[in-house]
Amino acid sequence: MEPVNRTEVPEFFLKGFSGYPALERFLFPLCSAMYLVTLLGNTAIVTVSVLDVRLHTPMYFFLGNLSILDICYTSTFVPLMLAHLLSARKTISFIGCAIQMCLSLSTGSTECLLLAIMAYDRYLAICQPLRYPVLMSYRLCFWLAGAAWLLCLFKSVTETVIAMRLPFCGRHVVSHFTCEILAVLKLACGDTSVSEALLLVGAILLLPVPLAFICLSYTFILATILRVPSAAGRRKAFSTCSAHLAVVLLFYGTVIFMYMKPTSKEAPVSDEVFTVLYAVVVPMLNPVIYSLRNKEVKEAARKLWDRRQN
């Protein structure tokens, strides 16, 4: 009986905004522009971090990872969503749905851990400046980033396999614009308790735990900054972590709003619009925040541009 779900549901219909054609026409140019800015902005951050030797530091190594994550995350669903906004056929294959679900879960989960790792990096840089080069070695940077990517990929593959092996009994209309795991689980006609338990454990480990670690790190950072005697020293210390703090507030604020509020069986279209905007807006704003708040990034980008012009 295991293959029944595959033969009865060869593809899923992503309902999305199919009942709101005017909204689809509005969202297409808006999301297209934001996706383009996301790709260009994050690619620019990665390029500058790689080409400028002065940015070969742990902080910019993790920032490059964050930019790559943002590109991967938005690319898992935005191109297909844009195609569906212009087409009456809004389907995705069973395998395609599983891949999309796994990749979006993996990249989103990795970002939660990466933001916590970046907070730890800022804590060491500000609170342990003399020992920082030893404590945050390049080898440790690669280990931390690699562990975050691999652990979240393993977690996401496990959650996806368990969810997609459930029987769907012919139900194929997903009330979402992407194969979001909670929306797909609503179609299952089998026992979803194992999947729901895994998602709950994952949500606890990837939301409150990293956020508490980030808050603790910034408590120590703030206490250290306040002990700096000069105002110029305090401003310089705070400027090194203000961009990261802004990204943390933006990311966790939107995620908590979306996933910690009461949910109904059929989410209103306003929730899906907000999901589209936060899933595209947050990755778009990350490079903007780091560029505006970081003199080193702006200076490196300016020099690379001048070198190319000459």
PDB file of C-alpha atoms in Angstrom:
ATOM      1  CA  MET A   1       0.000   0.000   0.000  1.00  0.00           C
ATOM      2  CA  GLU A   2       3.004   2.338   0.240  1.00  0.00           C
ATOM      3  CA  PRO A   3       2.989   3.474  -3.429  1.00  0.00           C
ATOM      4  CA  VAL A   4      -0.711   4.470  -3.295  1.00  0.00           C
ATOM      5  CA  ASN A   5       0.045   8.086  -2.486  1.00  0.00           C
ATOM      6  CA  ARG A   6       2.375   8.325  -5.479  1.00  0.00           C
ATOM      7  CA  THR A   7      -0.059   6.813  -8.013  1.00  0.00           C
ATOM      8  CA  GLU A   8      -3.112   8.700  -6.766  1.00  0.00           C
ATOM      9  CA  VAL A   9      -1.285  12.012  -6.388  1.00  0.00           C
ATOM     10  CA  PRO A  10       1.241  12.320  -9.241  1.00  0.00           C
ATOM     11  CA  GLU A  11       1.189  16.101  -8.817  1.00  0.00           C
ATOM     12  CA  PHE A  12      -0.116  18.802  -6.516  1.00  0.00           C
ATOM     13  CA  PHE A  13      -2.147  21.897  -7.376  1.00  0.00           C
ATOM     14  CA  LEU A  14      -0.770  24.970  -5.607  1.00  0.00           C
ATOM     15  CA  LYS A  15      -3.880  27.049  -5.003  1.00  0.00           C
ATOM     16  CA  GLY A  16      -1.991  30.190  -4.016  1.00  0.00           C
ATOM     17  CA  PHE A  17      -3.854  33.274  -5.191  1.00  0.00           C
ATOM     18  CA  SER A  18      -5.797  31.592  -8.004  1.00  0.00           C
ATOM     19  CA  GLY A  19      -9.054  33.086  -6.685  1.00  0.00           C
ATOM     20  CA  TYR A  20      -7.653  36.620  -6.871  1.00  0.00           C
ATOM     21  CA  PRO A  21      -6.516  37.400 -10.450  1.00  0.00           C
ATOM     22  CA  ALA A  22      -6.136  41.128  -9.724  1.00  0.00           C
ATOM     23  CA  LEU A  23      -3.846  40.338  -6.791  1.00  0.00           C
ATOM     24  CA  GLU A  24      -1.791  38.013  -8.991  1.00  0.00           C
ATOM     25  CA  ARG A  25      -1.274  40.796 -11.528  1.00  0.00           C
ATOM     26  CA  PHE A  26      -0.153  43.108  -8.709  1.00  0.00           C
ATOM     27  CA  LEU A  27       2.182  40.601  -7.049  1.00  0.00           C
ATOM     28  CA  PHE A  28       4.008  39.527 -10.220  1.00  0.00           C
ATOM     29  CA  PRO A  29       5.924  42.770 -10.945  1.00  0.00           C
ATOM     30  CA  LEU A  30       6.411  43.467  -7.229  1.00  0.00           C
ATOM     31  CA  CYS A  31       7.851  40.036  -6.409  1.00  0.00           C
ATOM     32  CA  SER A  32       9.871  39.965  -9.644  1.00  0.00           C
ATOM     33  CA  ALA A  33      11.567  43.246  -8.736  1.00  0.00           C
ATOM     34  CA  MET A  34      12.246  42.153  -5.145  1.00  0.00           C
ATOM     35  CA  TYR A  35      13.634  38.790  -6.280  1.00  0.00           C
ATOM     36  CA  LEU A  36      15.957  40.532  -8.739  1.00  0.00           C
ATOM     37  CA  VAL A  37      17.213  42.879  -5.997  1.00  0.00           C
ATOM     38  CA  THR A  38      17.691  39.853  -3.710  1.00  0.00           C
ATOM     39  CA  LEU A  39      19.827  38.063  -6.291  1.00  0.00           C
ATOM     40  CA  LEU A  40      21.892  41.133  -7.185  1.00  0.00           C
ATOM     41  CA  GLY A  41      22.347  42.364  -3.613  1.00  0.00           C
ATOM     42  CA  ASN A  42      23.351  39.035  -2.093  1.00  0.00           C
ATOM     43  CA  THR A  43      25.561  38.145  -5.056  1.00  0.00           C
ATOM     44  CA  ALA A  44      27.308  41.494  -4.618  1.00  0.00           C
ATOM     45  CA  ILE A  45      27.922  40.773  -0.915  1.00  0.00           C
ATOM     46  CA  VAL A  46      29.448  37.355  -1.722  1.00  0.00           C
ATOM     47  CA  THR A  47      31.564  38.798  -4.546  1.00  0.00           C
ATOM     48  CA  VAL A  48      32.916  41.659  -2.435  1.00  0.00           C
ATOM     49  CA  SER A  49      33.651  39.314   0.491  1.00  0.00           C
ATOM     50  CA  VAL A  50      35.623  36.963  -1.760  1.00  0.00           C
ATOM     51  CA  LEU A  51      37.529  39.506  -3.862  1.00  0.00           C
ATOM     52  CA  ASP A  52      38.577  41.956  -1.135  1.00  0.00           C
ATOM     53  CA  VAL A  53      41.353  40.457   0.998  1.00  0.00           C
ATOM     54  CA  ARG A  54      40.555  42.788   3.897  1.00  0.00           C
ATOM     55  CA  LEU A  55      37.149  41.120   4.219  1.00  0.00           C
ATOM     56  CA  HIS A  56      38.626  37.628   4.626  1.00  0.00           C
ATOM     57  CA  THR A  57      37.559  37.537   8.265  1.00  0.00           C
ATOM     58  CA  PRO A  58      35.115  35.306  10.188  1.00  0.00           C
ATOM     59  CA  MET A  59      32.461  38.038  10.209  1.00  0.00           C
ATOM     60  CA  TYR A  60      32.376  38.312   6.419  1.00  0.00           C
ATOM     61  CA  PHE A  61      32.742  34.571   5.948  1.00  0.00           C
ATOM     62  CA  PHE A  62      29.491  34.098   7.862  1.00  0.00           C
ATOM     63  CA  LEU A  63      27.928  37.060   6.049  1.00  0.00           C
ATOM     64  CA  GLY A  64      28.763  35.383   2.740  1.00  0.00           C
ATOM     65  CA  ASN A  65      27.098  32.198   3.971  1.00  0.00           C
ATOM     66  CA  LEU A  66      24.018  34.201   4.947  1.00  0.00           C
ATOM     67  CA  SER A  67      23.838  35.760   1.475  1.00  0.00           C
ATOM     68  CA  ILE A  68      24.148  32.350  -0.196  1.00  0.00           C
ATOM     69  CA  LEU A  69      21.385  31.051   2.078  1.00  0.00           C
ATOM     70  CA  ASP A  70      19.106  33.942   1.117  1.00  0.00           C
ATOM     71  CA  ILE A  71      19.678  33.284  -2.589  1.00  0.00           C
ATOM     72  CA  CYS A  72      18.993  29.550  -2.168  1.00  0.00           C
ATOM     73  CA  TYR A  73      15.925  30.083   0.029  1.00  0.00           C
ATOM     74  CA  THR A  74      14.136  32.492  -2.295  1.00  0.00           C
ATOM     75  CA  SER A  75      15.128  30.477  -5.364  1.00  0.00           C
ATOM     76  CA  THR A  76      13.404  27.355  -3.994  1.00  0.00           C
ATOM     77  CA  PHE A  77       9.960  28.856  -4.564  1.00  0.00           C
ATOM     78  CA  VAL A  78       9.982  32.339  -6.140  1.00  0.00           C
ATOM     79  CA  PRO A  79      10.681  31.334  -9.801  1.00  0.00           C
ATOM     80  CA  LEU A  80       7.853  28.763  -9.743  1.00  0.00           C
ATOM     81  CA  MET A  81       5.568  31.176  -7.875  1.00  0.00           C
ATOM     82  CA  LEU A  82       6.181  33.846 -10.524  1.00  0.00           C
ATOM     83  CA  ALA A  83       5.380  31.348 -13.285  1.00  0.00           C
ATOM     84  CA  HIS A  84       2.159  30.364 -11.507  1.00  0.00           C
ATOM     85  CA  LEU A  85       1.110  34.000 -11.115  1.00  0.00           C
ATOM     86  CA  LEU A  86       0.968  34.219 -14.927  1.00  0.00           C
ATOM     87  CA  SER A  87      -0.412  30.744 -15.641  1.00  0.00           C
ATOM     88  CA  ALA A  88      -3.697  28.979 -15.077  1.00  0.00           C
ATOM     89  CA  ARG A  89      -1.835  25.688 -14.604  1.00  0.00           C
ATOM     90  CA  LYS A  90      -0.432  25.881 -11.075  1.00  0.00           C
ATOM     91  CA  THR A  91       0.823  22.342 -10.585  1.00  0.00           C
ATOM     92  CA  ILE A  92       4.019  20.788  -9.280  1.00  0.00           C
ATOM     93  CA  SER A  93       5.065  17.146  -9.505  1.00  0.00           C
ATOM     94  CA  PHE A  94       5.149  14.929  -6.426  1.00  0.00           C
ATOM     95  CA  ILE A  95       8.958  14.735  -6.561  1.00  0.00           C
ATOM     96  CA  GLY A  96       9.234  18.463  -7.280  1.00  0.00           C
ATOM     97  CA  CYS A  97       7.048  19.211  -4.266  1.00  0.00           C
ATOM     98  CA  ALA A  98       9.230  17.053  -2.022  1.00  0.00           C
ATOM     99  CA  ILE A  99      12.426  18.731  -3.278  1.00  0.00           C
ATOM    100  CA  GLN A 100      10.972  22.205  -2.826  1.00  0.00           C
ATOM    101  CA  MET A 101       9.769  21.353   0.684  1.00  0.00           C
ATOM    102  CA  CYS A 102      13.134  19.908   1.696  1.00  0.00           C
ATOM    103  CA  LEU A 103      15.217  22.784   0.331  1.00  0.00           C
ATOM    104  CA  SER A 104      13.045  25.516   1.849  1.00  0.00           C
ATOM    105  CA  LEU A 105      13.058  23.750   5.233  1.00  0.00           C
ATOM    106  CA  SER A 106      16.808  23.249   5.083  1.00  0.00           C
ATOM    107  CA  THR A 107      17.760  26.805   4.098  1.00  0.00           C
ATOM    108  CA  GLY A 108      15.319  28.398   6.534  1.00  0.00           C
ATOM    109  CA  SER A 109      16.564  26.206   9.390  1.00  0.00           C
ATOM    110  CA  THR A 110      20.206  26.856   8.540  1.00  0.00           C
ATOM    111  CA  GLU A 111      19.619  30.605   8.711  1.00  0.00           C
ATOM    112  CA  CYS A 112      18.336  30.251  12.292  1.00  0.00           C
ATOM    113  CA  LEU A 113      21.576  28.544  13.333  1.00  0.00           C
ATOM    114  CA  LEU A 114      23.792  30.829  11.268  1.00  0.00           C
ATOM    115  CA  LEU A 115      22.385  33.945  12.938  1.00  0.00           C
ATOM    116  CA  ALA A 116      23.202  32.407  16.337  1.00  0.00           C
ATOM    117  CA  ILE A 117      26.748  31.581  15.152  1.00  0.00           C
ATOM    118  CA  MET A 118      27.175  35.167  13.946  1.00  0.00           C
ATOM    119  CA  ALA A 119      26.060  36.432  17.363  1.00  0.00           C
ATOM    120  CA  TYR A 120      28.712  34.223  18.986  1.00  0.00           C
ATOM    121  CA  ASP A 121      31.307  35.619  16.581  1.00  0.00           C
ATOM    122  CA  ARG A 122      30.369  39.205  17.543  1.00  0.00           C
ATOM    123  CA  TYR A 123      30.488  38.245  21.239  1.00  0.00           C
ATOM    124  CA  LEU A 124      34.056  36.954  20.897  1.00  0.00           C
ATOM    125  CA  ALA A 125      35.143  39.941  18.794  1.00  0.00           C
ATOM    126  CA  ILE A 126      33.856  42.507  21.306  1.00  0.00           C
ATOM    127  CA  CYS A 127      34.121  40.727  24.647  1.00  0.00           C
ATOM    128  CA  GLN A 128      37.343  38.760  23.970  1.00  0.00           C
ATOM    129  CA  PRO A 129      39.198  40.962  21.432  1.00  0.00           C
ATOM    130  CA  LEU A 130      42.723  39.851  22.353  1.00  0.00           C
ATOM    131  CA  ARG A 131      41.897  36.131  22.149  1.00  0.00           C
ATOM    132  CA  TYR A 132      39.499  36.493  19.189  1.00  0.00           C
ATOM    133  CA  PRO A 133      41.939  35.394  16.422  1.00  0.00           C
ATOM    134  CA  VAL A 134      42.687  32.198  18.360  1.00  0.00           C
ATOM    135  CA  LEU A 135      39.147  31.460  19.542  1.00  0.00           C
ATOM    136  CA  MET A 136      37.510  32.096  16.137  1.00  0.00           C
ATOM    137  CA  SER A 137      39.982  30.434  13.788  1.00  0.00           C
ATOM    138  CA  TYR A 138      39.245  29.796  10.125  1.00  0.00           C
ATOM    139  CA  ARG A 139      39.038  26.082  10.856  1.00  0.00           C
ATOM    140  CA  LEU A 140      36.344  26.691  13.491  1.00  0.00           C
ATOM    141  CA  CYS A 141      34.461  28.967  11.076  1.00  0.00           C
ATOM    142  CA  PHE A 142      34.293  26.204   8.469  1.00  0.00           C
ATOM    143  CA  TRP A 143      33.282  23.635  11.081  1.00  0.00           C
ATOM    144  CA  LEU A 144      30.483  25.818  12.487  1.00  0.00           C
ATOM    145  CA  ALA A 145      29.075  26.791   9.093  1.00  0.00           C
ATOM    146  CA  GLY A 146      29.423  23.260   7.698  1.00  0.00           C
ATOM    147  CA  ALA A 147      27.750  21.714  10.736  1.00  0.00           C
ATOM    148  CA  ALA A 148      24.821  24.141  10.449  1.00  0.00           C
ATOM    149  CA  TRP A 149      24.299  23.332   6.743  1.00  0.00           C
ATOM    150  CA  LEU A 150      24.629  19.539   7.167  1.00  0.00           C
ATOM    151  CA  LEU A 151      22.559  19.186  10.356  1.00  0.00           C
ATOM    152  CA  CYS A 152      19.688  21.218   8.931  1.00  0.00           C
ATOM    153  CA  LEU A 153      19.824  19.320   5.635  1.00  0.00           C
ATOM    154  CA  PHE A 154      19.640  15.994   7.498  1.00  0.00           C
ATOM    155  CA  LYS A 155      16.747  17.293   9.643  1.00  0.00           C
ATOM    156  CA  SER A 156      14.866  18.575   6.592  1.00  0.00           C
ATOM    157  CA  VAL A 157      15.368  15.386   4.564  1.00  0.00           C
ATOM    158  CA  THR A 158      14.006  13.356   7.497  1.00  0.00           C
ATOM    159  CA  GLU A 159      10.955  15.600   7.919  1.00  0.00           C
ATOM    160  CA  THR A 160      10.255  15.612   4.178  1.00  0.00           C
ATOM    161  CA  VAL A 161      10.563  11.839   3.717  1.00  0.00           C
ATOM    162  CA  ILE A 162       8.232  11.109   6.642  1.00  0.00           C
ATOM    163  CA  ALA A 163       5.686  13.686   5.448  1.00  0.00           C
ATOM    164  CA  MET A 164       5.679  12.599   1.803  1.00  0.00           C
ATOM    165  CA  ARG A 165       5.330   8.889   2.631  1.00  0.00           C
ATOM    166  CA  LEU A 166       1.905   9.550   4.146  1.00  0.00           C
ATOM    167  CA  PRO A 167      -1.166   8.508   2.117  1.00  0.00           C
ATOM    168  CA  PHE A 168      -2.997  11.440   0.491  1.00  0.00           C
ATOM    169  CA  CYS A 169      -6.033   9.518  -0.804  1.00  0.00           C
ATOM    170  CA  GLY A 170      -6.279  11.637  -3.945  1.00  0.00           C
ATOM    171  CA  ARG A 171      -6.150  14.998  -2.177  1.00  0.00           C
ATOM    172  CA  HIS A 172      -3.913  17.258  -4.195  1.00  0.00           C
ATOM    173  CA  VAL A 173      -4.996  20.907  -3.714  1.00  0.00           C
ATOM    174  CA  VAL A 174      -2.424  22.681  -1.497  1.00  0.00           C
ATOM    175  CA  SER A 175      -3.795  25.883   0.046  1.00  0.00           C
ATOM    176  CA  HIS A 176      -0.533  27.706  -0.440  1.00  0.00           C
ATOM    177  CA  PHE A 177       1.703  29.052  -3.213  1.00  0.00           C
ATOM    178  CA  THR A 178       4.494  26.625  -2.292  1.00  0.00           C
ATOM    179  CA  CYS A 179       4.832  23.089  -0.916  1.00  0.00           C
ATOM    180  CA  GLU A 180       4.970  24.324   2.668  1.00  0.00           C
ATOM    181  CA  ILE A 181       5.060  21.242   4.904  1.00  0.00           C
ATOM    182  CA  LEU A 182       2.146  22.232   7.167  1.00  0.00           C
ATOM    183  CA  ALA A 183      -0.066  22.929   4.143  1.00  0.00           C
ATOM    184  CA  VAL A 184       0.832  19.546   2.606  1.00  0.00           C
ATOM    185  CA  LEU A 185       0.244  17.679   5.888  1.00  0.00           C
ATOM    186  CA  LYS A 186      -3.348  18.969   5.913  1.00  0.00           C
ATOM    187  CA  LEU A 187      -3.970  16.830   2.816  1.00  0.00           C
ATOM    188  CA  ALA A 188      -2.762  13.585   4.399  1.00  0.00           C
ATOM    189  CA  CYS A 189      -5.409  11.021   5.300  1.00  0.00           C
ATOM    190  CA  GLY A 190      -3.053   9.034   7.564  1.00  0.00           C
ATOM    191  CA  ASP A 191      -1.613   9.612  11.014  1.00  0.00           C
ATOM    192  CA  THR A 192       0.461  12.821  10.973  1.00  0.00           C
ATOM    193  CA  SER A 193       1.464  12.724  14.653  1.00  0.00           C
ATOM    194  CA  VAL A 194       5.085  11.701  13.927  1.00  0.00           C
ATOM    195  CA  SER A 195       5.553  14.537  11.426  1.00  0.00           C
ATOM    196  CA  GLU A 196       3.936  17.049  13.752  1.00  0.00           C
ATOM    197  CA  ALA A 197       6.122  15.923  16.669  1.00  0.00           C
ATOM    198  CA  LEU A 198       9.286  16.269  14.554  1.00  0.00           C
ATOM    199  CA  LEU A 199       8.234  19.729  13.412  1.00  0.00           C
ATOM    200  CA  LEU A 200       7.508  20.793  16.998  1.00  0.00           C
ATOM    201  CA  VAL A 201      10.909  19.606  18.223  1.00  0.00           C
ATOM    202  CA  GLY A 202      12.594  21.300  15.276  1.00  0.00           C
ATOM    203  CA  ALA A 203      10.698  24.538  15.875  1.00  0.00           C
ATOM    204  CA  ILE A 204      11.773  24.586  19.531  1.00  0.00           C
ATOM    205  CA  LEU A 205      15.417  23.844  18.711  1.00  0.00           C
ATOM    206  CA  LEU A 206      15.589  26.374  15.865  1.00  0.00           C
ATOM    207  CA  LEU A 207      13.506  29.281  17.178  1.00  0.00           C
ATOM    208  CA  PRO A 208      13.547  29.799  20.978  1.00  0.00           C
ATOM    209  CA  VAL A 209      16.941  28.153  21.607  1.00  0.00           C
ATOM    210  CA  PRO A 210      19.013  30.126  19.043  1.00  0.00           C
ATOM    211  CA  LEU A 211      17.077  33.301  19.863  1.00  0.00           C
ATOM    212  CA  ALA A 212      17.834  32.876  23.577  1.00  0.00           C
ATOM    213  CA  PHE A 213      21.518  32.320  22.709  1.00  0.00           C
ATOM    214  CA  ILE A 214      21.513  35.478  20.571  1.00  0.00           C
ATOM    215  CA  CYS A 215      19.882  37.507  23.369  1.00  0.00           C
ATOM    216  CA  LEU A 216      22.434  36.201  25.877  1.00  0.00           C
ATOM    217  CA  SER A 217      25.320  37.063  23.538  1.00  0.00           C
ATOM    218  CA  TYR A 218      24.047  40.591  23.036  1.00  0.00           C
ATOM    219  CA  THR A 219      23.510  41.045  26.772  1.00  0.00           C
ATOM    220  CA  PHE A 220      27.233  40.412  27.288  1.00  0.00           C
ATOM    221  CA  ILE A 221      28.064  42.576  24.265  1.00  0.00           C
ATOM    222  CA  LEU A 222      25.987  45.488  25.588  1.00  0.00           C
ATOM    223  CA  ALA A 223      27.563  45.193  29.040  1.00  0.00           C
ATOM    224  CA  THR A 224      31.027  45.278  27.458  1.00  0.00           C
ATOM    225  CA  ILE A 225      30.213  48.248  25.216  1.00  0.00           C
ATOM    226  CA  LEU A 226      28.892  50.264  28.155  1.00  0.00           C
ATOM    227  CA  ARG A 227      32.226  49.797  29.934  1.00  0.00           C
ATOM    228  CA  VAL A 228      34.160  51.334  27.023  1.00  0.00           C
ATOM    229  CA  PRO A 229      35.368  54.737  28.320  1.00  0.00           C
ATOM    230  CA  SER A 230      35.159  56.816  25.127  1.00  0.00           C
ATOM    231  CA  ALA A 231      32.001  57.576  23.130  1.00  0.00           C
ATOM    232  CA  ALA A 232      33.892  56.973  19.876  1.00  0.00           C
ATOM    233  CA  GLY A 233      34.955  53.544  21.119  1.00  0.00           C
ATOM    234  CA  ARG A 234      31.395  52.670  22.054  1.00  0.00           C
ATOM    235  CA  ARG A 235      30.112  53.748  18.626  1.00  0.00           C
ATOM    236  CA  LYS A 236      32.778  51.696  16.848  1.00  0.00           C
ATOM    237  CA  ALA A 237      32.029  48.612  18.955  1.00  0.00           C
ATOM    238  CA  PHE A 238      28.304  48.892  18.412  1.00  0.00           C
ATOM    239  CA  SER A 239      28.659  49.505  14.662  1.00  0.00           C
ATOM    240  CA  THR A 240      30.294  46.084  14.237  1.00  0.00           C
ATOM    241  CA  CYS A 241      27.176  44.276  15.429  1.00  0.00           C
ATOM    242  CA  SER A 242      24.274  46.674  14.739  1.00  0.00           C
ATOM    243  CA  ALA A 243      23.688  45.323  11.225  1.00  0.00           C
ATOM    244  CA  HIS A 244      23.542  41.738  12.489  1.00  0.00           C
ATOM    245  CA  LEU A 245      21.175  42.754  15.279  1.00  0.00           C
ATOM    246  CA  ALA A 246      18.876  44.462  12.748  1.00  0.00           C
ATOM    247  CA  VAL A 247      18.817  41.303  10.580  1.00  0.00           C
ATOM    248  CA  VAL A 248      18.065  39.141  13.655  1.00  0.00           C
ATOM    249  CA  LEU A 249      15.151  41.365  14.675  1.00  0.00           C
ATOM    250  CA  LEU A 250      13.769  41.393  11.132  1.00  0.00           C
ATOM    251  CA  PHE A 251      14.122  37.635  10.598  1.00  0.00           C
ATOM    252  CA  TYR A 252      12.876  36.386  13.963  1.00  0.00           C
ATOM    253  CA  GLY A 253      10.168  39.041  14.176  1.00  0.00           C
ATOM    254  CA  THR A 254       8.545  37.927  10.928  1.00  0.00           C
ATOM    255  CA  VAL A 255       9.040  34.198  11.595  1.00  0.00           C
ATOM    256  CA  ILE A 256       7.536  34.416  15.088  1.00  0.00           C
ATOM    257  CA  PHE A 257       4.597  36.432  13.752  1.00  0.00           C
ATOM    258  CA  MET A 258       3.924  33.838  11.049  1.00  0.00           C
ATOM    259  CA  TYR A 259       4.413  30.610  13.003  1.00  0.00           C
ATOM    260  CA  MET A 260       3.614  31.464  16.614  1.00  0.00           C
ATOM    261  CA  LYS A 261       0.196  33.030  16.034  1.00  0.00           C
ATOM    262  CA  PRO A 262      -3.037  30.975  16.121  1.00  0.00           C
ATOM    263  CA  THR A 263      -3.714  29.287  12.794  1.00  0.00           C
ATOM    264  CA  SER A 264      -7.016  28.373  11.219  1.00  0.00           C
ATOM    265  CA  LYS A 265      -7.665  25.342   9.046  1.00  0.00           C
ATOM    266  CA  GLU A 266      -7.861  27.532   5.959  1.00  0.00           C
ATOM    267  CA  ALA A 267      -5.437  30.449   6.137  1.00  0.00           C
ATOM    268  CA  PRO A 268      -6.851  33.764   4.859  1.00  0.00           C
ATOM    269  CA  VAL A 269      -5.295  35.251   1.760  1.00  0.00           C
ATOM    270  CA  SER A 270      -3.812  38.084   3.853  1.00  0.00           C
ATOM    271  CA  ASP A 271      -1.577  35.517   5.595  1.00  0.00           C
ATOM    272  CA  GLU A 272      -0.321  34.220   2.257  1.00  0.00           C
ATOM    273  CA  VAL A 273       0.378  37.760   1.032  1.00  0.00           C
ATOM    274  CA  PHE A 274       2.390  38.420   4.188  1.00  0.00           C
ATOM    275  CA  THR A 275       4.240  35.137   3.700  1.00  0.00           C
ATOM    276  CA  VAL A 276       5.179  36.144   0.144  1.00  0.00           C
ATOM    277  CA  LEU A 277       6.381  39.544   1.258  1.00  0.00           C
ATOM    278  CA  TYR A 278       8.428  38.400   4.260  1.00  0.00           C
ATOM    279  CA  ALA A 279       9.932  35.458   2.368  1.00  0.00           C
ATOM    280  CA  VAL A 280      11.127  37.829  -0.371  1.00  0.00           C
ATOM    281  CA  VAL A 281      11.535  41.109   1.521  1.00  0.00           C
ATOM    282  CA  VAL A 282      13.741  39.817   4.359  1.00  0.00           C
ATOM    283  CA  PRO A 283      16.366  38.210   2.046  1.00  0.00           C
ATOM    284  CA  MET A 284      16.258  41.393  -0.069  1.00  0.00           C
ATOM    285  CA  LEU A 285      16.844  43.689   2.918  1.00  0.00           C
ATOM    286  CA  ASN A 286      19.740  41.709   4.441  1.00  0.00           C
ATOM    287  CA  PRO A 287      22.409  42.957   1.986  1.00  0.00           C
ATOM    288  CA  VAL A 288      20.891  46.455   2.083  1.00  0.00           C
ATOM    289  CA  ILE A 289      21.182  46.556   5.890  1.00  0.00           C
ATOM    290  CA  TYR A 290      24.756  45.278   5.885  1.00  0.00           C
ATOM    291  CA  SER A 291      25.766  47.679   3.113  1.00  0.00           C
ATOM    292  CA  LEU A 292      24.254  50.742   4.776  1.00  0.00           C
ATOM    293  CA  ARG A 293      25.505  49.918   8.280  1.00  0.00           C
ATOM    294  CA  ASN A 294      28.991  48.718   7.368  1.00  0.00           C
ATOM    295  CA  LYS A 295      31.680  51.122   6.144  1.00  0.00           C
ATOM    296  CA  GLU A 296      34.053  48.271   5.212  1.00  0.00           C
ATOM    297  CA  VAL A 297      31.517  46.725   2.813  1.00  0.00           C
ATOM    298  CA  LYS A 298      30.769  50.094   1.199  1.00  0.00           C
ATOM    299  CA  GLU A 299      34.453  50.928   0.861  1.00  0.00           C
ATOM    300  CA  ALA A 300      35.285  47.516  -0.607  1.00  0.00           C
ATOM    301  CA  ALA A 301      32.390  47.744  -3.074  1.00  0.00           C
ATOM    302  CA  ARG A 302      33.463  51.253  -4.117  1.00  0.00           C
ATOM    303  CA  LYS A 303      37.067  50.162  -4.722  1.00  0.00           C
ATOM    304  CA  LEU A 304      36.019  47.133  -6.751  1.00  0.00           C
ATOM    305  CA  TRP A 305      33.735  49.338  -8.827  1.00  0.00           C
ATOM    306  CA  ASP A 306      36.501  51.913  -9.411  1.00  0.00           C
ATOM    307  CA  ARG A 307      38.943  49.138 -10.364  1.00  0.00           C
ATOM    308  CA  ARG A 308      36.475  47.754 -12.896  1.00  0.00           C
ATOM    309  CA  GLN A 309      35.821  51.205 -14.385  1.00  0.00           C
ATOM    310  CA  ASN A 310      39.544  51.772 -14.859  1.00  0.00           C
TER     311      ASN A 310
END
